[in-house]
Short mmCIF file of N, CA and C in Angstrom, two decimals:
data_model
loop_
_atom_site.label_atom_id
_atom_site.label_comp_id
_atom_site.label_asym_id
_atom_site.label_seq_id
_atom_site.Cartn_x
_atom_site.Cartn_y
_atom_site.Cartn_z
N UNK B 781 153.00 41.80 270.07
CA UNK B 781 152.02 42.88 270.12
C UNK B 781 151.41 43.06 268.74
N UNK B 782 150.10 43.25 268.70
CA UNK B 782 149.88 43.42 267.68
C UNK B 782 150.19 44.67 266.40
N UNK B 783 150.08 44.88 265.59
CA UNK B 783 150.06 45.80 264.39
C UNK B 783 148.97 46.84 264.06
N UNK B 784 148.42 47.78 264.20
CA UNK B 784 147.74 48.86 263.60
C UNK B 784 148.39 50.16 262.74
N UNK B 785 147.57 50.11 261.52
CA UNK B 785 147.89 50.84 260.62
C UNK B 785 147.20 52.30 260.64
N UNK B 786 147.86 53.61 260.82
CA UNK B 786 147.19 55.27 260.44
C UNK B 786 147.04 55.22 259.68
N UNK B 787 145.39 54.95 258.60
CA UNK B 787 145.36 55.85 257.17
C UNK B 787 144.92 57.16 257.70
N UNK B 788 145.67 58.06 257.18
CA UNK B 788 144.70 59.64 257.29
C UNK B 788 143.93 59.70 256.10
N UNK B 789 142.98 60.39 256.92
CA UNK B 789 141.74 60.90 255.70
C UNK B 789 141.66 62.34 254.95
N UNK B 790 141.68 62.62 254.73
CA UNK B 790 141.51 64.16 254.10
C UNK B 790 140.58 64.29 253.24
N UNK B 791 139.70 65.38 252.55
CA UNK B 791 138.85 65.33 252.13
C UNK B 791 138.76 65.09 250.85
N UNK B 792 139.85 64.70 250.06
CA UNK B 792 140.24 64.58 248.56
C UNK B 792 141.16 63.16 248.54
N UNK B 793 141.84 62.50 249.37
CA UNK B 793 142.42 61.43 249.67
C UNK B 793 142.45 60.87 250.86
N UNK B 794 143.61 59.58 251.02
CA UNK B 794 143.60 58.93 251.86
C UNK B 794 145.04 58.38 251.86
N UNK B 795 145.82 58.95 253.03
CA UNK B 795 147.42 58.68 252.92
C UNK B 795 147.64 57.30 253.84
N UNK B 796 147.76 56.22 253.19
CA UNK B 796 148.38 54.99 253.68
C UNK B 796 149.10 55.00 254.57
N UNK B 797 149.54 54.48 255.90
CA UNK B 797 150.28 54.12 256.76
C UNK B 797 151.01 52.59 256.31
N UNK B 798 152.30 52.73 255.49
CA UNK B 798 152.53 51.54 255.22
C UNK B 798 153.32 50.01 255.99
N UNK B 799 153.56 51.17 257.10
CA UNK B 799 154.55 50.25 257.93
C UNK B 799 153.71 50.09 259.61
N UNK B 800 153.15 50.84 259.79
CA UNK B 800 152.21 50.41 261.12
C UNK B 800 152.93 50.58 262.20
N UNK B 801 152.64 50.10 263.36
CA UNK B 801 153.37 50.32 264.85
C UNK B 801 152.36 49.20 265.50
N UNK B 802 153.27 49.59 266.71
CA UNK B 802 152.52 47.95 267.38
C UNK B 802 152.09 48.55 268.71
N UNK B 803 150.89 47.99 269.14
CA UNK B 803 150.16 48.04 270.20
C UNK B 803 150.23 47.84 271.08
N UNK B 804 149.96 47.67 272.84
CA UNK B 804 149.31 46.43 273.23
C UNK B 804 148.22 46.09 272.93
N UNK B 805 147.23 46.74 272.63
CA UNK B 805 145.86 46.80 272.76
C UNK B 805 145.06 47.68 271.29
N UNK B 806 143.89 47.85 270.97
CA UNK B 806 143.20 48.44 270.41
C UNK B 806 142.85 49.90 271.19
N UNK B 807 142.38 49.63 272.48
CA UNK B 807 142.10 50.48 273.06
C UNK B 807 143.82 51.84 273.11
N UNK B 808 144.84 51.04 273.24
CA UNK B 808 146.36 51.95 272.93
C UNK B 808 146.33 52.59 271.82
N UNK B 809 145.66 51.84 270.92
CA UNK B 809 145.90 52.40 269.06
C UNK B 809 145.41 53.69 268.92
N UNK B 810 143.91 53.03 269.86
CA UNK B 810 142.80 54.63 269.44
C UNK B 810 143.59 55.84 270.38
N UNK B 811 144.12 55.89 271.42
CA UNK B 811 144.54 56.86 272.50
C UNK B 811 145.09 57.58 271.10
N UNK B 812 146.48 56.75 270.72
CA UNK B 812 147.57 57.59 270.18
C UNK B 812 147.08 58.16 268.46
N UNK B 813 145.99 57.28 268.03
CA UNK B 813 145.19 58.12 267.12
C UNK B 813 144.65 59.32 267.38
N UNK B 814 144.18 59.31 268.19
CA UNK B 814 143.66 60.83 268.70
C UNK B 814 144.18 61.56 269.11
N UNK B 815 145.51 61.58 269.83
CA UNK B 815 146.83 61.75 269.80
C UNK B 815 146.96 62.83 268.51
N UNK B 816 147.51 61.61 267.61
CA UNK B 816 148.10 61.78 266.41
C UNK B 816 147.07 63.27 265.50
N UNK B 817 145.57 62.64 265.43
CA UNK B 817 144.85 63.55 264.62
C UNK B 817 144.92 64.98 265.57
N UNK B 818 144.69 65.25 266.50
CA UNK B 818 145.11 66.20 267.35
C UNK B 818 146.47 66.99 266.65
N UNK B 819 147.42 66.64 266.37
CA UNK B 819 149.17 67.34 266.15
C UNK B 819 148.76 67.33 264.63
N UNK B 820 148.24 66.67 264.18
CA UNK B 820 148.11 66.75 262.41
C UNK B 820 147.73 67.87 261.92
N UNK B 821 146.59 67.84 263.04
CA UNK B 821 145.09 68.98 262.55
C UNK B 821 146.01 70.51 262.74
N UNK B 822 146.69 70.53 263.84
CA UNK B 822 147.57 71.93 264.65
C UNK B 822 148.54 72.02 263.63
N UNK B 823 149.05 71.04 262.98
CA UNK B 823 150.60 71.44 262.04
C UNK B 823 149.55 71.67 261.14
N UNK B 824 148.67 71.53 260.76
CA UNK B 824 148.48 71.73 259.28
C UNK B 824 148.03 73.23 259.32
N UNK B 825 147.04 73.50 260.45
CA UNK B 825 146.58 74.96 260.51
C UNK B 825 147.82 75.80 260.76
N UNK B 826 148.81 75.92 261.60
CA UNK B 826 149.46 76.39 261.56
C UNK B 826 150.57 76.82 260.53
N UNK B 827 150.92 75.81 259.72
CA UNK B 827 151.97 76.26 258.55
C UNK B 827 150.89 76.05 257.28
N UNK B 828 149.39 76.64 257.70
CA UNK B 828 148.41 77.05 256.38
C UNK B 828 148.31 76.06 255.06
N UNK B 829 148.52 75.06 255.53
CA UNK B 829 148.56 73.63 254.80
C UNK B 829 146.99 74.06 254.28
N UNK B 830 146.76 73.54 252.69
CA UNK B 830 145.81 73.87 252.16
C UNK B 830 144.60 72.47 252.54
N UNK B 831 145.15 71.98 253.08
CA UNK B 831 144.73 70.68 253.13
C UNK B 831 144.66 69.82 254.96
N UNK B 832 143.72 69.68 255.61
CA UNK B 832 143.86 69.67 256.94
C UNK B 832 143.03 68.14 256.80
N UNK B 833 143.90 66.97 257.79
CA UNK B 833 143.26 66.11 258.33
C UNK B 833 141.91 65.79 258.57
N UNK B 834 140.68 65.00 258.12
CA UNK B 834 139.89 64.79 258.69
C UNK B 834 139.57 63.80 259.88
N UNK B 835 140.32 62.76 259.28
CA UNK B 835 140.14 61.76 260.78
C UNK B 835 141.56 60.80 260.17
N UNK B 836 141.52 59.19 261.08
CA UNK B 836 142.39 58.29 260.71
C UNK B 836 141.62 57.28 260.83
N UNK B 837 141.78 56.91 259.94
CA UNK B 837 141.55 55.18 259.80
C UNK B 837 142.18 54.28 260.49
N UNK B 838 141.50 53.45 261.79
CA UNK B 838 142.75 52.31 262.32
C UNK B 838 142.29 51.20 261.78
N UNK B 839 143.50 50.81 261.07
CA UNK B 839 143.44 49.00 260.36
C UNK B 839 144.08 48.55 261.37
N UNK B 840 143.22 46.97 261.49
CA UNK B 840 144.18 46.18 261.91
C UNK B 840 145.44 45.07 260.81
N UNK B 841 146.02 44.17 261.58
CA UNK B 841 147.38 43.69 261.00
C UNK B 841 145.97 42.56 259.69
N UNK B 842 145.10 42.05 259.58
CA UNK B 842 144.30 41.88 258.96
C UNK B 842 143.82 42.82 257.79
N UNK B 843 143.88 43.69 257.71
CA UNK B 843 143.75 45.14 257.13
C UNK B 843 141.89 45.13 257.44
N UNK B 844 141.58 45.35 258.14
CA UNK B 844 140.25 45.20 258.99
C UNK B 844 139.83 46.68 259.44
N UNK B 845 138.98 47.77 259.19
CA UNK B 845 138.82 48.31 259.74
C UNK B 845 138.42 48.54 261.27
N UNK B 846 139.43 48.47 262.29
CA UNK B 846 139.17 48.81 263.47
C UNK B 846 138.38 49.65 264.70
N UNK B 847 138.79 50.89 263.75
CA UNK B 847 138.19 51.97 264.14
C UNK B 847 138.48 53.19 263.67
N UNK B 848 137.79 53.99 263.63
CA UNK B 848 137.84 55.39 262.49
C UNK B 848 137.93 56.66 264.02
N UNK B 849 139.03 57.43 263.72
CA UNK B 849 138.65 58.71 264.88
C UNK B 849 138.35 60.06 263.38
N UNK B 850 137.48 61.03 263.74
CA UNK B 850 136.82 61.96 263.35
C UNK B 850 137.55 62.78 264.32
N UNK B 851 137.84 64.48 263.19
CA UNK B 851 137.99 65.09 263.74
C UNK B 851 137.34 65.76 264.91
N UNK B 852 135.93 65.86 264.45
CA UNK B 852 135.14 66.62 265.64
C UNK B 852 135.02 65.97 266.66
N UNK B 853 135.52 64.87 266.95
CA UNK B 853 135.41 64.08 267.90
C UNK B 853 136.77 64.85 268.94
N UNK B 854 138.05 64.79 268.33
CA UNK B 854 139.24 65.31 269.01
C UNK B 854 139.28 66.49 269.50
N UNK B 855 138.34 67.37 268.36
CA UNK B 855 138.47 68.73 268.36
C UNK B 855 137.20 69.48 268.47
N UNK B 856 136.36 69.19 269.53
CA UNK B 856 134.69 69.73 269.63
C UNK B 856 134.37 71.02 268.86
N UNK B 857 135.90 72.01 269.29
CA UNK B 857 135.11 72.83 268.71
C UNK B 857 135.01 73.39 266.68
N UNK B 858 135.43 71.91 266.55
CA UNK B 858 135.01 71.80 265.10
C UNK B 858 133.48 71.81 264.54
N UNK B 859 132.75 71.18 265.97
CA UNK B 859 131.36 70.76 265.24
C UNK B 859 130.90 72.14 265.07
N UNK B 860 129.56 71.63 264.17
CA UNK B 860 128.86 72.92 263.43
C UNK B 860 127.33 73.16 263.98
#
């Protein structure tokens, strides 16, 4: 199975995913990315984290950008 890497984005950095998880698919990666940015965005608001998720970066095992999820995408009622 293949390898995809979470970088999270935030608006001042970018936290590496150094060890990755494995797929079946691309289309699996993005589910559990959005997934993922979804529970990020909620822990961070909730325990007032000064600092909240913007999206994730999916690399592939290439280090290839795959695909990028945006928050407002997970979370509509982010847009402005």
């Amino acid at each position: 199975m293949p390898i995809y890497y979470f970088h999270i984005r935030h608006a001042d950095r970018i936290v590496h995913d150094p060890e990755g998880s494995e797929f079946p698919d691309l289309q699996a990666a993005l589910h559990e990315a959005n997934e993922s940015l979804r529970e990020l965005v909620a822990h961070a608001l909730v325990s007032k984290q000064s600092s909240v998720p913007l999206g994730i970066q999916v690399f592939d095992e290439d280090g290839n950008l795959a695909v990028e999820v945006d928050i407002d995408a997970v979370i509509p009622q982010i847009r402005g």
